[in-house]
Coordinates of C-alpha atoms and ligand atoms in Angstrom, one line a residue:
M1 CA 105.1 50.5 127.6
K2 CA 107.9 50.4 130.3
K3 CA 107.5 52.9 133.1
N4 CA 110.8 54.7 132.3
S5 CA 110.0 55.1 128.6
Y6 CA 106.5 56.4 129.5
I7 CA 108.1 59.0 131.8
S8 CA 110.7 60.0 129.2
L9 CA 107.9 60.4 126.6
L10 CA 106.0 62.5 129.1
I11 CA 109.0 64.7 129.7
L12 CA 109.5 65.1 125.9
V13 CA 105.9 66.1 125.4
I14 CA 106.0 68.7 128.3
S15 CA 109.3 70.1 127.1
L16 CA 107.9 70.4 123.5
F17 CA 104.9 72.3 124.8
S18 CA 107.0 74.6 126.9
R19 CA 109.1 75.5 124.0
I20 CA 106.4 76.1 121.4
S21 CA 107.8 79.2 119.7
A22 CA 106.0 82.4 120.3
A23 CA 103.5 82.7 117.4
Q24 CA 104.8 85.0 114.8
E25 CA 102.0 87.6 115.3
N26 CA 100.3 89.1 112.3
L27 CA 102.1 92.3 111.5
I28 CA 101.2 95.3 113.6
Q29 CA 100.2 98.1 111.2
N30 CA 102.5 101.1 111.4
I31 CA 104.5 99.4 114.2
S32 CA 107.4 102.0 114.0
A33 CA 104.9 104.6 115.3
R34 CA 104.7 102.7 118.7
S35 CA 107.0 103.4 121.6
I36 CA 110.1 101.4 120.7
I37 CA 113.4 100.3 122.0
S38 CA 115.7 100.3 119.0
L39 CA 118.2 97.4 118.8
N40 CA 120.0 98.9 115.8
G41 CA 123.7 99.2 116.4
R42 CA 126.7 96.8 116.7
W43 CA 125.8 93.2 117.2
N44 CA 128.5 90.5 117.9
Y45 CA 128.6 87.9 115.2
I46 CA 130.0 84.4 114.5
I47 CA 130.5 83.0 111.0
D48 CA 129.2 79.4 111.0
P49 CA 129.5 77.8 107.5
Y50 CA 128.9 74.3 108.9
E51 CA 126.0 75.4 111.1
N52 CA 128.0 74.1 114.1
G53 CA 126.0 76.4 116.4
Y54 CA 122.7 74.9 115.3
Y55 CA 123.4 71.1 114.8
D56 CA 125.3 68.7 116.9
Y57 CA 128.0 66.5 115.2
R58 CA 125.3 64.0 114.3
R59 CA 123.4 66.8 112.5
E60 CA 120.6 66.9 115.2
A61 CA 119.3 70.4 115.7
F62 CA 120.1 71.6 119.2
D63 CA 116.9 73.6 119.5
Q64 CA 114.8 70.5 118.7
S65 CA 116.6 68.3 121.2
K66 CA 115.1 67.3 124.6
S67 CA 117.0 70.0 126.4
G68 CA 116.7 72.6 123.6
T69 CA 120.1 73.8 124.5
G70 CA 123.7 73.4 123.3
G71 CA 123.4 75.8 120.4
Y72 CA 125.1 79.2 120.0
F73 CA 121.6 80.7 120.9
D74 CA 122.4 79.8 124.6
D75 CA 124.9 82.7 124.5
K76 CA 126.8 80.9 127.2
K77 CA 129.7 82.4 129.2
Q78 CA 132.6 80.3 130.5
E79 CA 132.0 80.0 134.2
D80 CA 134.8 77.7 135.3
K81 CA 138.3 77.6 134.0
S82 CA 138.0 73.9 133.3
E83 CA 134.8 74.3 131.2
L84 CA 134.9 73.6 127.5
L85 CA 133.0 76.2 125.5
E86 CA 133.9 76.7 121.8
Y87 CA 132.1 79.9 121.1
D88 CA 132.0 83.3 122.8
F89 CA 129.9 86.2 121.5
D90 CA 131.4 88.7 124.0
H91 CA 134.8 88.3 122.4
S92 CA 133.5 88.1 118.8
P93 CA 133.7 90.9 116.3
T94 CA 130.7 93.1 115.5
L95 CA 128.6 94.0 112.5
A96 CA 126.4 97.1 112.1
V97 CA 122.7 96.3 112.2
P98 CA 120.9 97.2 109.9
G99 CA 123.3 96.3 107.2
D100 CA 124.2 93.3 105.0
W101 CA 127.4 91.5 106.0
N102 CA 128.8 91.3 102.5
S103 CA 129.6 95.1 102.4
Q104 CA 131.0 95.3 105.9
V105 CA 133.6 92.5 105.9
E106 CA 135.8 91.9 102.9
K107 CA 135.9 88.1 103.4
L108 CA 132.1 88.0 103.6
D109 CA 131.6 89.7 100.2
L110 CA 130.5 86.4 98.5
Y111 CA 129.7 84.5 101.7
E112 CA 126.6 82.3 101.5
G113 CA 125.6 80.5 104.7
T114 CA 124.9 81.1 108.3
I115 CA 126.0 84.0 110.5
W116 CA 125.0 84.2 114.1
Y117 CA 124.2 87.7 115.5
R118 CA 123.9 88.5 119.2
N119 CA 122.7 91.7 120.9
K120 CA 122.6 92.2 124.7
F121 CA 120.2 94.9 125.9
T122 CA 118.4 95.9 129.0
A123 CA 114.6 96.3 129.4
A124 CA 112.1 97.4 132.0
P125 CA 108.9 95.8 130.9
K126 CA 105.7 97.3 132.4
Q127 CA 102.7 95.5 133.7
G128 CA 99.7 95.6 131.4
K129 CA 101.8 96.2 128.3
R130 CA 102.7 93.9 125.4
Y131 CA 106.1 93.7 123.8
F132 CA 106.9 92.7 120.2
L133 CA 110.4 92.0 118.8
Y134 CA 110.3 93.4 115.2
F135 CA 112.7 92.8 112.3
G136 CA 112.4 94.9 109.1
A137 CA 114.1 92.2 107.1
V138 CA 116.6 89.3 107.4
N139 CA 117.9 87.7 104.2
Y140 CA 117.0 84.9 103.9
E141 CA 116.1 82.5 106.7
A142 CA 116.1 83.7 110.3
H143 CA 115.9 81.6 113.5
V144 CA 115.3 83.9 116.5
Y145 CA 116.0 83.3 120.2
L146 CA 115.4 85.4 123.3
N147 CA 117.4 84.5 126.4
G148 CA 118.2 81.1 124.9
K149 CA 114.5 80.2 124.1
K150 CA 113.4 79.9 120.5
L151 CA 110.9 82.5 119.4
G152 CA 110.5 81.1 115.9
M153 CA 111.7 81.1 112.3
H154 CA 111.0 83.3 109.3
K155 CA 111.7 82.8 105.6
G156 CA 111.9 85.7 103.0
G157 CA 114.7 88.1 102.6
F158 CA 112.7 91.3 102.2
T159 CA 109.6 91.2 104.4
P160 CA 109.2 92.2 108.0
F161 CA 108.2 89.9 110.9
Q162 CA 107.7 90.1 114.6
F163 CA 107.3 88.0 117.7
D164 CA 105.2 88.6 120.8
I165 CA 107.8 88.5 123.6
T166 CA 105.6 89.8 126.4
D167 CA 106.1 86.7 128.5
R168 CA 109.8 86.4 127.7
L169 CA 111.2 89.9 128.1
R170 CA 113.2 90.2 131.3
A171 CA 113.6 93.2 133.5
G172 CA 117.3 93.9 133.2
E173 CA 119.6 92.2 130.8
N174 CA 118.4 90.2 127.8
S175 CA 120.1 88.4 125.0
V176 CA 118.7 88.1 121.5
V177 CA 120.4 85.7 119.1
V178 CA 119.6 85.4 115.4
K179 CA 120.7 82.7 113.1
A180 CA 120.7 84.3 109.6
D181 CA 121.3 82.1 106.6
N182 CA 121.4 83.6 103.0
T183 CA 121.9 80.2 101.2
R184 CA 120.1 80.2 97.9
K185 CA 117.9 77.2 97.2
K186 CA 115.9 76.1 94.2
E187 CA 112.6 75.8 96.0
E188 CA 112.9 79.2 97.7
V189 CA 111.6 82.7 96.6
P190 CA 113.7 84.0 94.9
T191 CA 115.2 80.8 93.6
I192 CA 119.0 80.1 93.0
N193 CA 119.5 82.4 90.0
T194 CA 119.0 86.2 90.3
D195 CA 120.7 89.2 88.7
W196 CA 121.4 90.9 92.0
W197 CA 123.9 90.4 94.8
N198 CA 122.8 88.0 97.5
Y199 CA 123.3 90.4 100.4
G200 CA 122.8 88.4 103.6
G201 CA 122.0 89.3 107.2
I202 CA 119.8 91.7 109.2
T203 CA 119.4 94.3 106.6
R204 CA 116.7 96.5 108.1
D205 CA 115.7 97.9 111.5
V206 CA 115.3 95.8 114.6
F207 CA 113.4 97.1 117.6
I208 CA 111.0 96.2 120.4
A209 CA 107.6 97.8 120.2
E210 CA 105.4 98.4 123.2
T211 CA 101.5 98.4 123.0
P212 CA 98.7 98.3 125.6
A213 CA 97.4 94.9 126.5
S214 CA 94.5 95.5 124.1
Y215 CA 95.7 97.4 121.1
I216 CA 95.0 98.5 117.5
S217 CA 96.8 95.8 115.5
D218 CA 95.8 96.6 111.9
Y219 CA 93.8 99.0 109.8
Q220 CA 93.1 100.0 106.2
I221 CA 91.7 103.4 105.4
Q222 CA 91.6 104.3 101.7
L223 CA 89.2 105.5 99.0
S224 CA 86.8 102.8 97.9
K225 CA 87.8 101.2 94.5
G226 CA 87.1 103.6 91.7
S227 CA 85.5 106.1 94.1
M228 CA 86.5 109.7 94.7
G229 CA 83.8 110.4 97.3
Q230 CA 83.9 107.4 99.7
I231 CA 86.5 106.3 102.2
E232 CA 86.2 102.7 103.5
G233 CA 88.3 100.2 105.4
F234 CA 88.6 98.3 108.6
I235 CA 90.2 98.5 112.0
Q236 CA 91.4 95.4 113.8
L237 CA 91.7 95.3 117.6
S238 CA 93.7 92.6 119.4
G239 CA 94.1 91.5 123.0
A240 CA 91.5 90.7 125.7
E241 CA 89.1 93.7 125.1
K242 CA 88.1 93.3 121.4
S243 CA 84.6 94.6 121.0
Q244 CA 85.3 98.3 121.8
K245 CA 84.2 101.6 120.4
V246 CA 86.7 102.9 117.8
T247 CA 87.1 106.5 116.9
V248 CA 88.6 107.5 113.5
E249 CA 89.5 111.1 113.0
I250 CA 90.8 112.9 109.9
P251 CA 90.6 116.5 111.2
A252 CA 91.7 118.3 108.0
A253 CA 89.0 116.5 106.1
G254 CA 86.4 117.3 108.8
I255 CA 86.0 113.6 109.6
K256 CA 85.3 112.0 113.0
T257 CA 83.5 108.7 113.1
I258 CA 82.8 106.3 115.9
V259 CA 82.3 102.6 115.1
K260 CA 82.0 99.4 117.2
A261 CA 84.3 96.5 116.8
D262 CA 82.7 93.1 116.8
T263 CA 83.7 90.2 119.1
S264 CA 86.6 89.4 116.8
G265 CA 87.8 93.0 117.2
R266 CA 86.9 94.0 113.6
A267 CA 85.3 97.3 112.9
L268 CA 84.4 98.4 109.4
I269 CA 84.2 102.0 108.2
K270 CA 82.5 103.4 105.1
L271 CA 81.9 107.1 104.9
A272 CA 81.1 109.7 102.3
V273 CA 83.6 112.4 101.9
N274 CA 83.7 115.6 99.8
N275 CA 86.3 118.2 99.0
L276 CA 89.2 115.9 99.8
E277 CA 92.5 117.0 98.5
Y278 CA 93.6 114.0 96.5
W279 CA 97.1 112.6 96.6
S280 CA 99.1 112.9 93.4
P281 CA 102.8 113.2 92.4
E282 CA 102.2 116.9 91.7
S283 CA 100.5 117.4 95.1
P284 CA 101.3 114.5 97.5
K285 CA 98.7 115.5 100.1
L286 CA 98.9 113.3 103.3
Y287 CA 96.2 113.6 105.9
D288 CA 96.8 113.1 109.7
V289 CA 94.7 110.1 110.6
T290 CA 94.1 109.1 114.3
I291 CA 92.5 105.9 115.4
S292 CA 91.7 105.5 119.1
T293 CA 90.0 103.2 121.6
S294 CA 89.5 103.5 125.3
N295 CA 93.1 102.3 125.9
D296 CA 95.1 102.7 122.7
H297 CA 95.6 105.3 119.9
I298 CA 97.7 105.3 116.8
S299 CA 98.4 108.1 114.2
D300 CA 99.4 107.8 110.6
K301 CA 99.8 110.0 107.5
I302 CA 97.5 108.7 104.7
G303 CA 96.9 110.0 101.2
F304 CA 93.7 109.4 99.3
R305 CA 93.7 108.8 95.5
S306 CA 91.9 106.7 93.0
I307 CA 93.8 104.5 90.4
V308 CA 91.9 102.6 87.7
T309 CA 92.4 101.7 84.1
K310 CA 89.9 102.5 81.4
G311 CA 90.6 100.9 78.0
K312 CA 94.2 101.9 77.2
D313 CA 94.3 104.7 79.8
I314 CA 95.5 104.7 83.4
L315 CA 93.4 107.2 85.4
L316 CA 94.8 108.8 88.5
N317 CA 92.0 110.7 90.3
G318 CA 90.0 110.4 87.1
K319 CA 92.6 111.9 84.8
P320 CA 94.9 110.1 82.3
V321 CA 98.4 109.7 83.5
F322 CA 101.7 108.6 81.9
L323 CA 103.9 106.7 84.3
R324 CA 107.3 108.4 83.9
G325 CA 109.2 105.7 85.8
I326 CA 112.5 104.1 86.5
S327 CA 113.4 100.8 88.1
I328 CA 115.4 100.8 91.3
H329 CA 117.1 98.1 93.4
D330 CA 117.4 98.4 97.2
E331 CA 121.1 99.2 97.1
N332 CA 123.1 102.3 97.8
P333 CA 125.3 102.5 94.7
L334 CA 127.8 104.8 96.4
I335 CA 128.5 102.3 99.2
A336 CA 127.5 99.0 97.6
G337 CA 125.2 97.2 99.8
R338 CA 121.6 97.2 100.9
A339 CA 120.3 100.7 101.6
R340 CA 121.0 101.3 105.3
S341 CA 119.2 104.4 106.3
E342 CA 116.5 107.0 105.4
G343 CA 119.3 109.0 103.8
D344 CA 120.2 106.3 101.3
L345 CA 116.5 105.9 100.4
R346 CA 115.9 109.6 100.0
M347 CA 119.0 109.9 97.8
L348 CA 117.6 107.2 95.4
L349 CA 114.2 108.8 95.2
T350 CA 115.8 112.3 94.7
W351 CA 117.8 110.9 91.8
A352 CA 114.5 109.6 90.3
K353 CA 112.9 113.0 90.8
E354 CA 116.0 114.6 89.0
L355 CA 115.0 112.4 86.0
N356 CA 111.5 114.0 86.2
C357 CA 109.9 110.7 87.3
N358 CA 106.5 110.4 88.8
F359 CA 106.8 106.6 89.2
V360 CA 109.3 104.1 90.5
R361 CA 109.4 100.3 90.1
L362 CA 110.8 98.9 93.4
A363 CA 112.4 95.8 91.8
H364 CA 112.3 92.9 92.4
Y365 CA 111.3 92.4 96.0
P366 CA 109.6 94.4 98.8
H367 CA 111.8 97.4 99.6
N368 CA 112.1 99.1 103.0
E369 CA 108.8 100.4 104.4
Q370 CA 110.5 103.8 104.8
M371 CA 111.1 103.9 101.0
V372 CA 107.4 103.6 100.4
R373 CA 106.6 106.2 103.0
L374 CA 109.1 108.5 101.4
A375 CA 107.5 108.0 98.0
D376 CA 104.1 109.0 99.7
E377 CA 105.8 112.2 101.0
M378 CA 107.8 113.0 97.8
G379 CA 105.1 112.3 95.3
L380 CA 106.3 109.2 93.5
M381 CA 103.9 106.4 92.5
V382 CA 105.2 102.9 93.3
W383 CA 105.2 99.5 91.5
A384 CA 105.8 97.1 94.4
E385 CA 106.9 93.5 93.7
V386 CA 107.7 90.1 95.3
P387 CA 110.8 88.1 94.1
V388 CA 108.8 85.6 92.0
Y389 CA 111.7 85.9 89.6
W390 CA 112.8 83.7 86.6
T391 CA 112.8 80.0 87.2
I392 CA 110.8 79.5 90.4
A393 CA 109.8 76.0 91.5
W394 CA 106.3 76.3 90.1
D395 CA 105.2 72.8 91.0
N396 CA 106.2 73.0 94.7
P397 CA 103.3 73.8 97.0
E398 CA 105.7 75.1 99.7
T399 CA 107.2 77.5 97.2
Y400 CA 103.7 78.9 96.3
K401 CA 102.9 79.2 100.0
N402 CA 106.1 81.2 100.5
A403 CA 105.4 83.5 97.6
E404 CA 101.9 84.1 98.7
A405 CA 103.0 84.8 102.2
Q406 CA 105.5 87.3 101.0
M407 CA 102.8 89.0 98.9
S408 CA 100.4 89.0 101.9
T409 CA 103.0 90.6 104.1
L410 CA 103.8 93.3 101.5
I411 CA 100.2 94.2 101.1
T412 CA 99.5 94.1 104.8
R413 CA 102.5 96.4 105.4
D414 CA 101.9 99.0 102.6
K415 CA 98.1 98.9 102.0
N416 CA 97.7 102.5 103.4
R417 CA 100.3 104.0 101.2
A418 CA 98.7 106.1 98.4
A419 CA 101.9 106.0 96.4
V420 CA 101.5 102.2 95.8
I421 CA 99.4 101.9 92.7
V422 CA 100.6 98.4 91.5
W423 CA 101.1 95.1 93.2
S424 CA 103.3 92.9 90.9
V425 CA 103.3 89.2 91.3
G426 CA 106.6 88.6 89.5
N427 CA 109.1 89.2 86.9
E428 CA 110.1 87.5 83.6
T429 CA 108.8 84.1 84.5
P430 CA 109.2 81.4 81.8
L431 CA 105.9 80.2 80.3
S432 CA 104.4 76.8 81.4
D433 CA 101.1 75.5 82.6
S434 CA 102.4 75.3 86.2
R435 CA 103.8 78.8 86.0
Y436 CA 100.4 80.0 84.7
R437 CA 98.6 78.3 87.6
F438 CA 101.1 79.7 90.2
M439 CA 100.9 83.3 88.9
S440 CA 97.1 83.2 88.3
N441 CA 96.6 82.1 91.9
M442 CA 98.9 84.9 93.0
V443 CA 96.8 87.4 91.1
T444 CA 93.6 86.1 92.6
H445 CA 95.1 86.3 96.0
V446 CA 96.2 89.9 95.6
R447 CA 92.7 90.9 94.4
S448 CA 91.2 89.1 97.4
M449 CA 93.4 91.2 99.8
D450 CA 93.2 94.6 98.0
N451 CA 90.9 95.5 95.1
T452 CA 91.8 99.2 95.2
R453 CA 95.1 98.9 93.3
L454 CA 96.3 97.6 89.9
V455 CA 97.7 94.0 89.7
A456 CA 100.5 93.4 87.2
A457 CA 103.7 91.4 86.4
A458 CA 106.6 91.8 84.0
L459 CA 105.3 89.5 81.3
E460 CA 107.4 87.5 78.8
V461 CA 107.7 88.6 75.1
H462 CA 108.9 86.7 72.0
R463 CA 109.9 87.7 68.5
K464 CA 109.0 86.6 65.0
G465 CA 111.2 88.4 62.5
F466 CA 110.9 92.1 63.3
E467 CA 107.7 91.6 65.2
V468 CA 107.9 91.7 69.0
I469 CA 104.9 89.7 70.2
V470 CA 103.3 90.1 73.7
D471 CA 100.7 87.3 74.1
D472 CA 101.6 85.8 77.5
S473 CA 98.4 84.3 78.8
L474 CA 99.0 85.8 82.2
G475 CA 98.4 89.2 80.5
E476 CA 94.6 88.4 80.4
K477 CA 94.6 88.2 84.2
I478 CA 96.4 91.5 85.0
D479 CA 95.4 95.1 84.6
L480 CA 98.4 96.3 82.5
A481 CA 100.1 95.1 79.4
S482 CA 103.4 95.3 81.2
F483 CA 106.6 93.6 79.9
N484 CA 110.4 93.7 79.6
E485 CA 112.1 94.0 76.3
Y486 CA 115.8 94.5 75.5
G487 CA 115.9 95.7 71.9
A488 CA 119.4 96.8 70.9
W489 CA 121.0 95.0 73.9
Y490 CA 120.1 91.3 74.0
W491 CA 118.6 91.2 70.5
G492 CA 117.9 93.5 67.6
G493 CA 121.5 94.4 66.6
T494 CA 122.8 97.9 67.2
P495 CA 120.6 100.9 68.2
K496 CA 120.1 102.2 64.6
E497 CA 118.7 98.8 63.5
L498 CA 115.9 98.9 66.1
S499 CA 113.7 101.0 63.9
K500 CA 112.9 97.8 61.9
Y501 CA 111.0 96.3 64.9
H502 CA 107.4 96.8 65.9
F503 CA 105.1 95.4 68.6
N504 CA 102.1 93.1 68.4
I505 CA 100.4 93.4 71.8
K506 CA 97.4 91.2 72.3
Y507 CA 95.6 93.1 75.0
D508 CA 93.4 96.2 75.0
K509 CA 95.1 97.5 78.1
P510 CA 97.5 100.3 79.1
V511 CA 101.0 99.4 78.0
V512 CA 103.8 99.8 80.5
I513 CA 107.4 98.8 79.5
T514 CA 108.7 97.5 82.8
E515 CA 112.3 97.2 81.5
F516 CA 114.5 98.2 78.6
G517 CA 118.1 99.4 78.7
G518 CA 121.7 98.6 78.1
D519 CA 125.0 98.8 79.9
A520 CA 127.5 101.6 79.8
L521 CA 130.7 102.0 81.7
A522 CA 130.6 105.7 82.9
G523 CA 133.4 107.7 81.3
F524 CA 134.0 105.1 78.5
H525 CA 133.4 107.0 75.2
G526 CA 133.3 105.9 71.6
D527 CA 131.0 105.8 68.6
E528 CA 127.4 104.6 69.1
D529 CA 128.1 101.2 67.7
T530 CA 130.8 100.5 70.3
R531 CA 129.3 98.3 73.1
W532 CA 129.7 99.5 76.7
T533 CA 130.2 103.2 75.7
E534 CA 128.0 105.9 77.0
E535 CA 127.3 106.7 73.4
Y536 CA 125.9 103.2 72.7
Q537 CA 123.6 103.4 75.7
E538 CA 122.5 107.0 74.7
A539 CA 121.8 105.8 71.1
L540 CA 119.9 102.8 72.5
Y541 CA 117.7 105.1 74.6
V542 CA 117.0 107.3 71.5
S543 CA 116.0 104.3 69.3
Q544 CA 114.1 102.6 72.1
L545 CA 112.0 105.7 72.8
N546 CA 111.3 106.2 69.1
M547 CA 110.3 102.6 68.7
L548 CA 108.1 102.6 71.9
S549 CA 106.4 105.9 71.1
K550 CA 104.8 104.2 68.1
I551 CA 102.9 101.8 70.5
D552 CA 99.2 102.8 70.6
G553 CA 98.4 102.6 74.3
L554 CA 101.9 103.3 75.7
R555 CA 101.1 104.7 79.1
G556 CA 104.3 104.3 81.1
M557 CA 107.8 102.8 81.4
T558 CA 110.3 102.0 84.1
P559 CA 113.6 101.6 82.2
W560 CA 116.3 99.4 83.6
I561 CA 117.7 101.0 85.8
L562 CA 118.4 104.1 88.0
A563 CA 121.9 103.2 89.1
D564 CA 124.6 100.5 88.4
F565 CA 124.3 97.7 90.9
K566 CA 126.3 94.7 92.0
S567 CA 125.6 91.3 90.4
P568 CA 127.5 88.0 90.5
R569 CA 126.4 87.4 86.9
R570 CA 128.5 90.3 85.5
P571 CA 132.2 89.5 85.7
H572 CA 133.7 91.2 82.6
P573 CA 136.9 92.7 84.1
L574 CA 137.0 95.8 81.9
Y575 CA 133.4 96.9 81.7
Q576 CA 131.5 95.2 84.6
N577 CA 133.7 94.0 87.4
F578 CA 130.7 92.4 89.0
Y579 CA 128.4 95.4 88.3
N580 CA 125.3 95.4 86.1
R581 CA 126.0 98.7 84.2
K582 CA 122.5 99.5 82.9
G583 CA 122.3 102.3 85.4
L584 CA 121.6 105.9 84.2
Y585 CA 123.8 106.8 87.2
S586 CA 127.1 105.1 87.7
E587 CA 127.9 103.6 91.1
T588 CA 129.8 106.9 91.8
G589 CA 126.6 108.9 91.3
K590 CA 127.7 110.2 87.8
K591 CA 124.8 110.8 85.3
K592 CA 125.6 109.0 82.0
K593 CA 124.6 110.6 78.6
A594 CA 121.5 108.4 78.4
F595 CA 120.1 110.1 81.6
F596 CA 119.5 113.3 79.6
I597 CA 117.8 111.5 76.8
L598 CA 115.2 109.9 79.1
K599 CA 114.8 113.2 81.1
K600 CA 114.0 115.1 77.9
F601 CA 111.5 112.5 76.9
Y602 CA 109.8 112.8 80.3
D603 CA 109.8 116.6 80.2
D604 CA 108.1 116.4 76.8
T605 CA 105.7 113.7 77.9
E606 CA 104.7 115.7 81.0
K607 CA 104.0 118.8 78.8
K608 CA 101.9 116.7 76.4
Y609 CA 99.8 115.2 79.2
N610 CA 99.4 118.5 80.9
T611 CA 98.0 119.9 77.7
K612 CA 96.0 116.7 77.2
S613 CA 97.3 116.3 73.7
Y614 CA 98.8 112.8 74.3
G615 CA 96.7 109.7 74.6
A616 CA 94.0 111.5 76.7
S617 CA 90.9 109.4 77.0
K618 CA 88.1 110.7 74.8
Ligands
GCU701 C1 116.1 91.2 83.3 C2 115.8 91.2 84.8 C3 116.6 92.2 85.5 C4 118.1 92.1 85.0 C5 118.0 92.7 83.6 C6 119.4 92.6 82.9 O1 115.0 91.7 82.6 O2 114.4 91.5 85.1 O3 116.6 91.8 86.9 O4 119.0 92.8 85.8 O5 117.1 91.9 82.8 O6 119.6 91.6 82.2 O7 120.2 93.5 83.1

């Protein structure tokens, strides 16, 4: 090899090593409880439909080139009047972060592609501390740079991620640049077709968290599977000093235990407990839990409850429970767009409580961590889900890895939340051998990460005459007979004809109807046979509830859906106007007539369960 080419190869190798992106660390548990510098606020942005800021005109990626520069991530300023620079963040407009771009800028309402975000901030990093740049969610693919250097890339529009920036954070001014791209792709998760708006951008909190050099990076502290008298779990330490003593305290439960972490930083706890006040929707007791080592401590609020199935019953803390639920999208109906703040989230859960719910299905993807913490606090059990939705690329190994990674992140993030009782591996996925393998592997993976909760999915159903058959083979693998059915909307004629139908469910498991419903334009009235009227939706709920109440083993439901939401699949100019109108609340917060039908059913069901006259286990 000629000397010159040898030298250029050497330069290339060195430059590649110097730019290996900061590993995307495993998620730090309860990271928002750390000392943080919030980066929420106005970020400058550049719309880049041709990804001109990422590729040169020969479609070579700037950040993979020898110099690793040239892209918008350099955040360059024009230094000399003769200099050619064709972008300028300082003079670009701004977007609010957190917040999707669609709802902030009219021309971005249907935009799919890349938008560059830039935030300039000052920092004063301290010796002996570590710093992590954390994103609550970016939809869908994010490339992140700090001071012109690539930190890494993340895929998945609803899961948090972080980068260790300890060696890259400057004292003084820093520039963080994010390339956010919400382009839908067949092999992604979700795939190209969904019944929700493809809100793009940095949709959840962004901050820098500070920890000691050696820190508590993860922990799980819950009741053992099926136990009411034993707490178990683990604490994971990271950093140089791993094998340390770890103290776990739950003062209100009279617990203080000291364990030793091994050389990998892992400490296990298992301790008998008595007279715990168990978490439940009626009494959402959360205990203050503190974990400490010689140089770090973290506090959390954790509830303790048991959730198991027994035949056709779901037992919460050993007692039969009926899941009085509703499905919810992560969208503020009043100001269409991803929920932006705790206020948005609290409003949605308060609406669910007004319906007398004790359960919410956070469809169809991981919601904001704050939503799940509010459910803990307000007493609402949670069905959590990843967007393995409809026609996923079942045969693509990368697609499976992506789906499994999103599930792992969801479980890692929310495993200490008592409210979460179900991990769902997907929704309405068409039957095939490759889909069965994909979903079965997901179920196995969930159980390997967390055996303390139920595993489910929204199964497929089919009909033969007036028989609605539920025999999806995936049903054998999960803990619930959980499925969607749209009698009197997509099939079955008008509501009064629904009484002809009955169910043939092949599993001896608790039955949870994960979706039923129909559209109504709020304020549009007519007779109950007139589609889109509130009266049609009201009659649909009456006939659905009558039909479903005949199911032996009915133990819950999450009708579709709490509030009208935006969808590109719903264009009817009179009734939809790009809204899916199956909400019980309109997008203006008005309760439709069907709301009161479901509320009465839940009030009656609550009474029956409290008097144990309904489906109680013998
Ligand atoms: C499906 C799907 C939902 C969708 C609903 C509908 O079951 O799970 O995401 O919005 O039906 O058609 O309204």
